[in-house]
Tab-separated table of C-alpha atoms and ligand atoms in Angstrom:
chain	number	residue	atom	x	y	z
A	12	UNK	CA	-1.818	6.400	-30.142
A	13	UNK	CA	-3.080	9.844	-29.127
A	14	UNK	CA	-1.521	11.691	-26.231
A	15	UNK	CA	-3.945	13.721	-24.115
A	16	UNK	CA	-2.293	16.398	-21.949
A	17	UNK	CA	-4.848	18.037	-19.627
A	18	UNK	CA	-3.575	21.125	-17.818
A	19	UNK	CA	-5.920	20.802	-14.842
A	20	UNK	CA	-7.738	18.157	-12.827
A	21	UNK	CA	-11.081	19.222	-14.330
A	22	UNK	CA	-9.685	18.836	-17.848
A	23	UNK	CA	-8.346	15.390	-16.940
A	24	UNK	CA	-11.783	14.282	-15.685
A	25	UNK	CA	-13.422	15.630	-18.832
A	26	UNK	CA	-10.895	13.798	-21.037
A	27	UNK	CA	-11.459	10.524	-19.140
A	28	UNK	CA	-15.231	10.941	-19.479
A	29	UNK	CA	-14.889	11.519	-23.215
A	30	UNK	CA	-12.371	8.664	-23.668
A	31	UNK	CA	-13.024	6.060	-20.947
A	32	UNK	CA	-10.473	3.662	-22.470
A	33	UNK	CA	-7.703	6.266	-22.174
A	34	UNK	CA	-4.864	4.956	-20.002
A	35	UNK	CA	-3.677	7.470	-17.389
A	36	UNK	CA	0.078	7.844	-17.114
A	37	UNK	CA	1.722	9.293	-13.998
A	38	UNK	CA	5.340	8.185	-13.388
A	39	UNK	CA	4.980	5.740	-16.269
A	40	UNK	CA	7.064	3.064	-14.528
A	41	UNK	CA	4.347	0.462	-15.088
A	42	UNK	CA	2.607	1.898	-18.165
A	43	UNK	CA	5.774	2.347	-20.243
A	44	UNK	CA	6.959	-1.195	-19.475
A	45	UNK	CA	3.625	-2.539	-20.754
A	46	UNK	CA	3.789	-0.396	-23.892
A	47	UNK	CA	7.444	-1.192	-24.573
A	48	UNK	CA	6.771	-4.932	-24.272
A	49	UNK	CA	3.701	-4.553	-26.456
A	50	UNK	CA	1.420	-5.882	-23.708
A	51	UNK	CA	-0.762	-2.842	-24.123
A	52	UNK	CA	-1.511	-0.580	-27.104
A	53	UNK	CA	-3.957	2.018	-25.784
A	54	UNK	CA	-5.725	4.282	-28.222
A	55	UNK	CA	-5.173	7.217	-25.839
A	56	UNK	CA	-2.627	7.965	-23.136
A	57	UNK	CA	-3.854	10.475	-20.564
A	58	UNK	CA	-0.817	12.296	-19.190
A	59	UNK	CA	-1.354	13.469	-15.606
A	60	UNK	CA	2.031	15.146	-15.236
A	61	UNK	CA	0.844	18.719	-15.780
A	62	UNK	CA	-1.537	18.465	-12.814
A	63	UNK	CA	0.595	19.849	-10.000
A	64	UNK	CA	-1.823	19.075	-7.174
A	65	UNK	CA	-1.334	15.330	-7.702
A	66	UNK	CA	2.217	15.789	-6.391
A	67	UNK	CA	1.127	17.556	-3.192
A	68	UNK	CA	0.320	16.181	0.238
A	69	UNK	CA	-1.392	17.632	3.288
A	70	UNK	CA	-0.846	16.519	6.845
A	71	UNK	CA	-4.143	16.833	8.730
A	72	UNK	CA	-4.955	16.174	12.348
A	73	UNK	CA	-5.700	12.467	11.950
A	74	UNK	CA	-4.661	11.594	8.442
A	75	UNK	CA	-2.452	12.477	5.524
A	76	UNK	CA	-3.967	13.310	2.147
A	77	UNK	CA	-1.398	12.037	-0.302
A	78	UNK	CA	-1.736	13.220	-3.902
A	79	UNK	CA	-1.897	10.285	-6.308
A	80	UNK	CA	1.426	11.089	-7.998
A	81	UNK	CA	3.572	11.892	-4.946
A	82	UNK	CA	6.695	9.845	-5.653
A	83	UNK	CA	8.053	7.276	-3.209
A	84	UNK	CA	11.169	9.425	-2.641
A	85	UNK	CA	9.031	12.260	-1.260
A	86	UNK	CA	7.192	9.857	1.055
A	87	UNK	CA	10.512	8.570	2.390
A	88	UNK	CA	11.955	12.048	2.819
A	89	UNK	CA	8.926	13.931	4.151
A	90	UNK	CA	6.376	11.576	5.685
A	91	UNK	CA	8.423	9.081	7.661
A	92	UNK	CA	6.962	10.209	11.002
A	93	UNK	CA	3.330	10.266	9.860
A	94	UNK	CA	3.418	7.212	7.600
A	95	UNK	CA	6.268	5.001	8.827
A	96	UNK	CA	4.893	1.781	7.307
A	97	UNK	CA	4.453	3.330	3.868
A	98	UNK	CA	7.881	5.018	4.109
A	99	UNK	CA	9.496	1.658	4.873
A	100	UNK	CA	7.628	0.052	1.986
A	101	UNK	CA	8.679	2.916	-0.316
A	102	UNK	CA	12.322	2.214	0.543
A	103	UNK	CA	12.017	-1.292	-0.868
A	104	UNK	CA	10.562	-0.221	-4.226
A	105	UNK	CA	12.967	-0.814	-7.121
A	106	UNK	CA	15.777	1.780	-7.325
A	107	UNK	CA	16.207	5.539	-6.715
A	108	UNK	CA	15.275	6.300	-10.338
A	109	UNK	CA	11.972	4.400	-10.100
A	110	UNK	CA	11.267	5.835	-6.637
A	111	UNK	CA	11.699	9.354	-8.050
A	112	UNK	CA	8.986	8.693	-10.662
A	113	UNK	CA	6.596	6.053	-9.323
A	114	UNK	CA	3.985	6.656	-6.659
A	115	UNK	CA	1.118	5.185	-4.728
A	116	UNK	CA	-1.543	6.233	-7.294
A	117	UNK	CA	0.250	4.170	-9.933
A	118	UNK	CA	0.682	1.234	-7.552
A	119	UNK	CA	-3.079	1.337	-6.894
A	120	UNK	CA	-3.843	1.770	-10.591
A	121	UNK	CA	-1.867	-1.353	-11.450
A	122	UNK	CA	-3.219	-3.171	-8.362
A	123	UNK	CA	-0.630	-5.922	-8.679
A	124	UNK	CA	-0.753	-8.288	-5.702
A	125	UNK	CA	3.023	-7.666	-5.486
A	126	UNK	CA	2.794	-3.859	-5.229
A	127	UNK	CA	4.714	-2.740	-2.163
A	128	UNK	CA	2.419	0.080	-1.066
A	129	UNK	CA	-0.577	-2.210	-0.564
A	130	UNK	CA	0.382	-4.036	2.684
A	131	UNK	CA	1.262	-0.693	4.279
A	132	UNK	CA	-2.017	0.919	3.146
A	133	UNK	CA	-4.049	-2.044	4.424
A	134	UNK	CA	-2.252	-2.052	7.788
A	135	UNK	CA	-2.467	1.706	8.341
A	136	UNK	CA	-6.075	1.991	7.156
A	137	UNK	CA	-6.515	4.064	4.006
A	138	UNK	CA	-9.205	5.401	1.713
A	139	UNK	CA	-8.740	6.049	-1.979
A	140	UNK	CA	-10.263	9.327	-3.175
A	141	UNK	CA	-11.481	8.839	-6.740
A	142	UNK	CA	-13.360	11.219	-8.965
A	143	UNK	CA	-15.114	11.478	-12.297
A	144	UNK	CA	-17.279	14.160	-13.899
A	145	UNK	CA	-20.139	12.405	-12.045
A	146	UNK	CA	-18.658	13.227	-8.652
A	147	UNK	CA	-16.185	12.125	-6.024
A	148	UNK	CA	-16.155	9.119	-3.681
A	149	UNK	CA	-13.839	7.504	-1.178
A	150	UNK	CA	-13.178	3.781	-1.471
A	151	UNK	CA	-12.012	2.012	1.718
A	152	UNK	CA	-8.757	0.221	0.940
A	153	UNK	CA	-10.305	-3.128	1.932
A	154	UNK	CA	-12.758	-2.746	-0.976
A	155	UNK	CA	-10.307	-1.377	-3.515
A	156	UNK	CA	-8.649	-4.571	-4.778
A	157	UNK	CA	-11.191	-6.611	-6.714
A	158	UNK	CA	-9.047	-9.258	-8.461
A	159	UNK	CA	-5.628	-9.935	-9.940
A	160	UNK	CA	-4.521	-6.501	-11.210
A	161	UNK	CA	-8.087	-5.255	-10.941
A	162	UNK	CA	-9.441	-2.446	-8.837
A	163	UNK	CA	-12.722	-0.761	-7.999
A	164	UNK	CA	-12.271	2.227	-10.341
A	165	UNK	CA	-15.028	2.857	-12.884
A	166	UNK	CA	-13.908	3.486	-16.466
A	167	UNK	CA	-14.369	7.241	-16.177
A	168	UNK	CA	-12.752	7.621	-12.744
A	169	UNK	CA	-9.272	8.806	-11.772
A	170	UNK	CA	-7.473	8.518	-8.449
A	171	UNK	CA	-7.013	11.974	-6.978
A	172	UNK	CA	-5.472	11.176	-3.579
A	173	UNK	CA	-5.110	8.587	-0.856
A	174	UNK	CA	-6.119	9.357	2.719
A	175	UNK	CA	-3.967	7.427	5.163
A	176	UNK	CA	-4.371	7.453	8.943
A	177	UNK	CA	-1.410	9.046	10.683
A	178	UNK	CA	0.559	6.540	12.728
A	179	UNK	CA	-0.276	6.667	16.409
A	180	UNK	CA	1.847	3.608	17.146
A	181	UNK	CA	4.720	1.649	15.642
A	182	UNK	CA	4.422	0.257	12.110
A	183	UNK	CA	6.576	-2.186	10.193
A	184	UNK	CA	6.979	-3.507	6.676
A	185	UNK	CA	8.886	-6.576	5.592
A	186	UNK	CA	9.541	-7.930	2.112
A	187	UNK	CA	11.106	-11.148	0.873
A	188	UNK	CA	12.932	-10.989	-2.446
A	189	UNK	CA	15.955	-12.517	-4.090
A	190	UNK	CA	18.049	-9.424	-3.337
A	191	UNK	CA	17.734	-6.059	-1.623
A	192	UNK	CA	16.975	-3.752	-4.558
A	193	UNK	CA	15.181	-3.901	-7.896
A	194	UNK	CA	13.125	-6.881	-6.897
A	195	UNK	CA	9.465	-7.780	-7.075
A	196	UNK	CA	8.289	-9.172	-3.768
A	197	UNK	CA	8.120	-12.941	-3.381
A	198	UNK	CA	5.823	-11.881	-0.561
A	199	UNK	CA	5.519	-8.915	1.785
A	200	UNK	CA	3.901	-8.063	5.095
A	201	UNK	CA	2.812	-4.835	6.766
A	202	UNK	CA	1.737	-4.413	10.371
A	203	UNK	CA	0.494	-1.380	12.288
A	204	UNK	CA	-0.354	-0.993	15.974
A	205	UNK	CA	-3.272	1.332	16.708
A	206	UNK	CA	-3.040	1.919	20.477
A	207	UNK	CA	-6.011	4.305	20.739
A	208	UNK	CA	-8.418	1.685	19.387
A	209	UNK	CA	-6.275	-1.115	20.859
A	210	UNK	CA	-6.146	-2.897	17.556
A	211	UNK	CA	-3.552	-4.337	15.246
A	212	UNK	CA	-3.960	-4.293	11.468
A	213	UNK	CA	-2.091	-6.296	8.874
A	214	UNK	CA	-1.499	-6.341	5.133
A	215	UNK	CA	-0.156	-9.209	3.042
A	216	UNK	CA	1.342	-8.759	-0.416
A	217	UNK	CA	2.088	-11.231	-3.187
A	218	UNK	CA	0.568	-14.210	-1.412
A	219	UNK	CA	-3.022	-14.148	-2.738
A	220	UNK	CA	-4.749	-12.936	-5.917
A	221	UNK	CA	-5.083	-9.499	-4.292
A	222	UNK	CA	-3.395	-7.768	-1.375
A	223	UNK	CA	-5.272	-8.943	1.746
A	224	UNK	CA	-5.524	-8.431	5.466
A	225	UNK	CA	-5.154	-11.408	7.827
A	226	UNK	CA	-8.446	-10.689	9.574
A	227	UNK	CA	-8.680	-13.866	11.681
A	228	UNK	CA	-5.115	-13.255	12.878
A	229	UNK	CA	-5.973	-9.662	13.781
A	230	UNK	CA	-9.082	-10.754	15.694
A	231	UNK	CA	-7.155	-13.407	17.587
A	232	UNK	CA	-4.358	-10.991	18.506
A	233	UNK	CA	-6.696	-8.155	19.452
A	234	UNK	CA	-8.572	-10.477	21.829
A	235	UNK	CA	-5.351	-11.908	23.305
A	236	UNK	CA	-3.857	-8.439	23.890
A	237	UNK	CA	-7.081	-7.201	25.486
A	238	UNK	CA	-7.530	-10.252	27.669
A	239	UNK	CA	-3.976	-10.095	29.002
A	240	UNK	CA	-4.108	-6.316	29.552
A	241	UNK	CA	-1.060	-6.024	27.271
A	242	UNK	CA	-1.856	-2.507	26.042
A	243	UNK	CA	-1.721	-1.248	29.643
A	244	UNK	CA	0.933	-3.408	31.231
A	245	UNK	CA	3.251	-3.455	28.185
A	246	UNK	CA	4.182	-7.076	28.843
A	247	UNK	CA	6.195	-9.047	26.311
A	248	UNK	CA	3.889	-10.935	23.960
A	249	UNK	CA	4.172	-14.605	24.804
A	250	UNK	CA	5.755	-16.890	22.187
A	251	UNK	CA	2.562	-18.965	21.973
A	252	UNK	CA	0.448	-15.875	21.140
A	253	UNK	CA	3.034	-14.734	18.561
A	254	UNK	CA	3.080	-18.217	17.036
A	255	UNK	CA	-0.695	-18.466	16.818
A	256	UNK	CA	-0.791	-15.004	15.204
A	257	UNK	CA	1.903	-16.057	12.705
A	258	UNK	CA	0.072	-19.304	11.876
A	259	UNK	CA	-3.188	-17.425	11.267
A	260	UNK	CA	-1.388	-14.922	9.015
A	261	UNK	CA	0.081	-17.803	7.001
A	262	UNK	CA	-3.412	-19.330	6.785
A	263	UNK	CA	-4.795	-16.060	5.370
A	264	UNK	CA	-2.617	-16.513	2.276
A	265	UNK	CA	-3.887	-18.075	-0.909
A	266	UNK	CA	-0.673	-18.114	-2.898
A	267	UNK	CA	0.426	-19.702	-6.160
A	268	UNK	CA	3.644	-21.390	-7.269
A	269	UNK	CA	5.459	-19.169	-9.754
A	270	UNK	CA	8.979	-18.289	-10.872
A	271	UNK	CA	9.518	-16.185	-7.774
A	272	UNK	CA	8.558	-18.797	-5.180
A	273	UNK	CA	6.331	-21.694	-4.279
A	274	UNK	CA	3.016	-21.364	-2.516
A	275	UNK	CA	4.279	-23.237	0.523
A	276	UNK	CA	7.392	-21.036	0.772
A	277	UNK	CA	5.214	-17.927	0.586
A	278	UNK	CA	2.955	-19.174	3.388
A	279	UNK	CA	5.975	-20.016	5.504
A	280	UNK	CA	7.650	-16.651	4.839
A	281	UNK	CA	4.482	-14.695	5.649
A	282	UNK	CA	4.299	-16.482	9.004
A	283	UNK	CA	7.907	-15.567	9.761
A	284	UNK	CA	7.399	-11.931	8.730
A	285	UNK	CA	4.223	-11.721	10.804
A	286	UNK	CA	5.994	-12.927	13.934
A	287	UNK	CA	8.999	-10.668	13.357
A	288	UNK	CA	7.044	-7.504	12.594
A	289	UNK	CA	4.816	-8.133	15.610
A	290	UNK	CA	7.876	-8.514	17.830
A	291	UNK	CA	9.559	-5.375	16.415
A	292	UNK	CA	6.484	-3.179	16.711
A	293	UNK	CA	5.525	-4.468	20.136
A	294	UNK	CA	9.057	-3.949	21.502
A	295	UNK	CA	8.919	-0.410	20.176
A	296	UNK	CA	5.450	0.151	21.704
A	297	UNK	CA	6.631	-1.190	25.076
A	298	UNK	CA	9.628	1.167	24.914
A	299	UNK	CA	7.414	4.177	24.222
A	300	UNK	CA	4.843	3.150	26.825
A	301	UNK	CA	7.624	2.735	29.410
A	302	UNK	CA	9.057	6.189	28.592
A	303	UNK	CA	5.621	7.800	28.791
A	304	UNK	CA	4.908	6.022	32.065
A	305	UNK	CA	8.155	7.296	33.545
A	306	UNK	CA	7.548	10.901	32.426
B	427	FAD	C1	12.439	-1.666	-12.978
B	427	FAD	C2	11.164	-1.596	-12.186
B	427	FAD	C3	11.149	-2.042	-10.872
B	427	FAD	C4	9.966	-1.976	-10.132
B	427	FAD	N1	10.003	-2.399	-8.822
B	427	FAD	C5	8.883	-2.299	-8.063
B	427	FAD	C6	8.922	-2.684	-6.688
B	427	FAD	O1	9.945	-3.084	-6.151
B	427	FAD	N2	7.765	-2.574	-5.978
B	427	FAD	C7	6.605	-2.098	-6.531
B	427	FAD	O2	5.593	-2.017	-5.835
B	427	FAD	N3	6.555	-1.725	-7.836
B	427	FAD	C8	7.662	-1.808	-8.609
B	427	FAD	N4	7.608	-1.431	-9.916
B	427	FAD	C9	6.341	-1.014	-10.492
B	427	FAD	C10	6.051	0.500	-10.455
B	427	FAD	O3	7.224	1.260	-10.279
B	427	FAD	C11	5.064	0.843	-9.329
B	427	FAD	O4	3.875	0.106	-9.467
B	427	FAD	C12	4.741	2.348	-9.249
B	427	FAD	O5	4.060	2.603	-8.061
B	427	FAD	C13	3.885	2.818	-10.437
B	427	FAD	O6	3.669	4.212	-10.306
B	427	FAD	P1	3.688	5.178	-11.584
B	427	FAD	O7	3.353	6.546	-11.142
B	427	FAD	O8	4.946	5.030	-12.358
B	427	FAD	O9	2.471	4.533	-12.398
B	427	FAD	P2	2.145	4.539	-13.973
B	427	FAD	O10	3.029	3.574	-14.686
B	427	FAD	O11	2.087	5.907	-14.498
B	427	FAD	O12	0.659	3.940	-13.887
B	427	FAD	C14	0.418	2.649	-13.364
B	427	FAD	C15	-1.055	2.304	-13.505
B	427	FAD	O13	-1.845	3.174	-12.711
B	427	FAD	C16	-2.733	3.929	-13.521
B	427	FAD	N5	-2.756	5.273	-12.942
B	427	FAD	C17	-1.705	6.063	-12.637
B	427	FAD	N6	-2.131	7.194	-12.035
B	427	FAD	C18	-3.484	7.115	-11.968
B	427	FAD	C19	-4.497	7.976	-11.451
B	427	FAD	N7	-4.215	9.145	-10.854
B	427	FAD	N8	-5.776	7.568	-11.548
B	427	FAD	C20	-6.098	6.359	-12.125
B	427	FAD	N9	-5.172	5.509	-12.613
B	427	FAD	C21	-3.880	5.883	-12.531
B	427	FAD	C22	-2.163	3.865	-14.937
B	427	FAD	O14	-3.128	4.006	-15.943
B	427	FAD	C23	-1.585	2.451	-14.919
B	427	FAD	O15	-2.589	1.507	-15.147
B	427	FAD	C24	8.780	-1.468	-10.706
B	427	FAD	C25	8.792	-1.006	-12.034
B	427	FAD	C26	9.973	-1.059	-12.756
B	427	FAD	C27	9.984	-0.543	-14.172
C-alpha cells in the first residue's frame, strides 16, 4: 500500500486524478477500521491531514462553510449557535476520542445510512462542495446519497467543504441506540424549523438504504401550519397534526431487520422521535416568538 501525502489542496486533487482508486483518509475513524478488519486493501491511501484549510470553517451571512475535516468536537464547541442540529448530532457520535478525529467529510465519504451527521444536514439544508482537477461543483444534500454507502462523488473528486444554512429557528436531533455513547444509531431523526420560509425540514437516519427526508410529512405539516396561521399566532400544534406528521415520517422509512433492531421497531421509533422533536422545536419557537412579540 502506498501512502500519498499531498501538502496542498491542489496536490491532493492532482494525486486523486492520477490515482482515482486512492482512498482519502481524514480522521481515519472509518478507513482504519476497514483496513484493520481487512475489509479494504487500497493500493493507495491519500492522506488529507497536511491540508490545513480542511480543518477551517467560515461563518457567512446565511450559511457556514465547514471544511471537510473539521472534527465533531470543534462543531460542538464553536458552531452550536449557527448549526444547533449538527452540534447535537455531533454530541452523539461515538466518544471524545472519535469526535476529536472524525468529521462530516468522512461521514459523507462513508455515506452510511447510520451516519449521525446526515439527518442534521438534510434538515438544515446543505450543499457538499466537491472538486477535482476538472473543476468544482456543489451537490445538494438531497442528491448526495445514491445508495447504501454510496455517494455522488466521481472517482477523481474530493470533498472540500460543506455549506450548511445557518439556523434561523430551533433545530433538534434525536437518536435511538442501546446506550448513550459509542453506539451506532438504531435510527435517528433531525428536524429544523425555517421560520423565514415557513417550512419544516426533516432527516431520517438508519431507517432506509440511504439517509432520507420525510417529504410527504413535511408537506403535510407545512400546509397545516400555514392553514392554521401557526407561524404568526404561535399556537400549540394540535395532537392530531403532530400524530399525522409522526405517522407520515414513519411511513417515509424503508428499514430492514438487522442486529440493531427490527424494521417495525425502527418505523415506530422514527414516529416517536418525529413527534417529540416537533414538540420540542415548536415549544422553543413559540417561546422565542412570544419574547419577540413582547419586546
Ligand atoms: C469506535 C467508533 C465509533 C463510531 N461511532 C459513530 C457514531 O456514533 N456515529 C457516526 O456517525 N459515526 C461513527 N463512527 C464512524 C466515524 O467515526 C464517522 O463516520 C466519522 O465521521 C468519519 O470521519 P473521518 O474523518 O474519521 O473519516 P475517514 O475514516 O478518514 O474517512 C471516511 C470515508 O470518507 C472518505 N473521505 C474522507 N475525507 C474525504 C474527503 N475530503 N473527500 C472525499 N472522501 C473523503 C474516506 O476515503 C472514507 O471512505 C464510529 C467509528 C468508530 C471507530
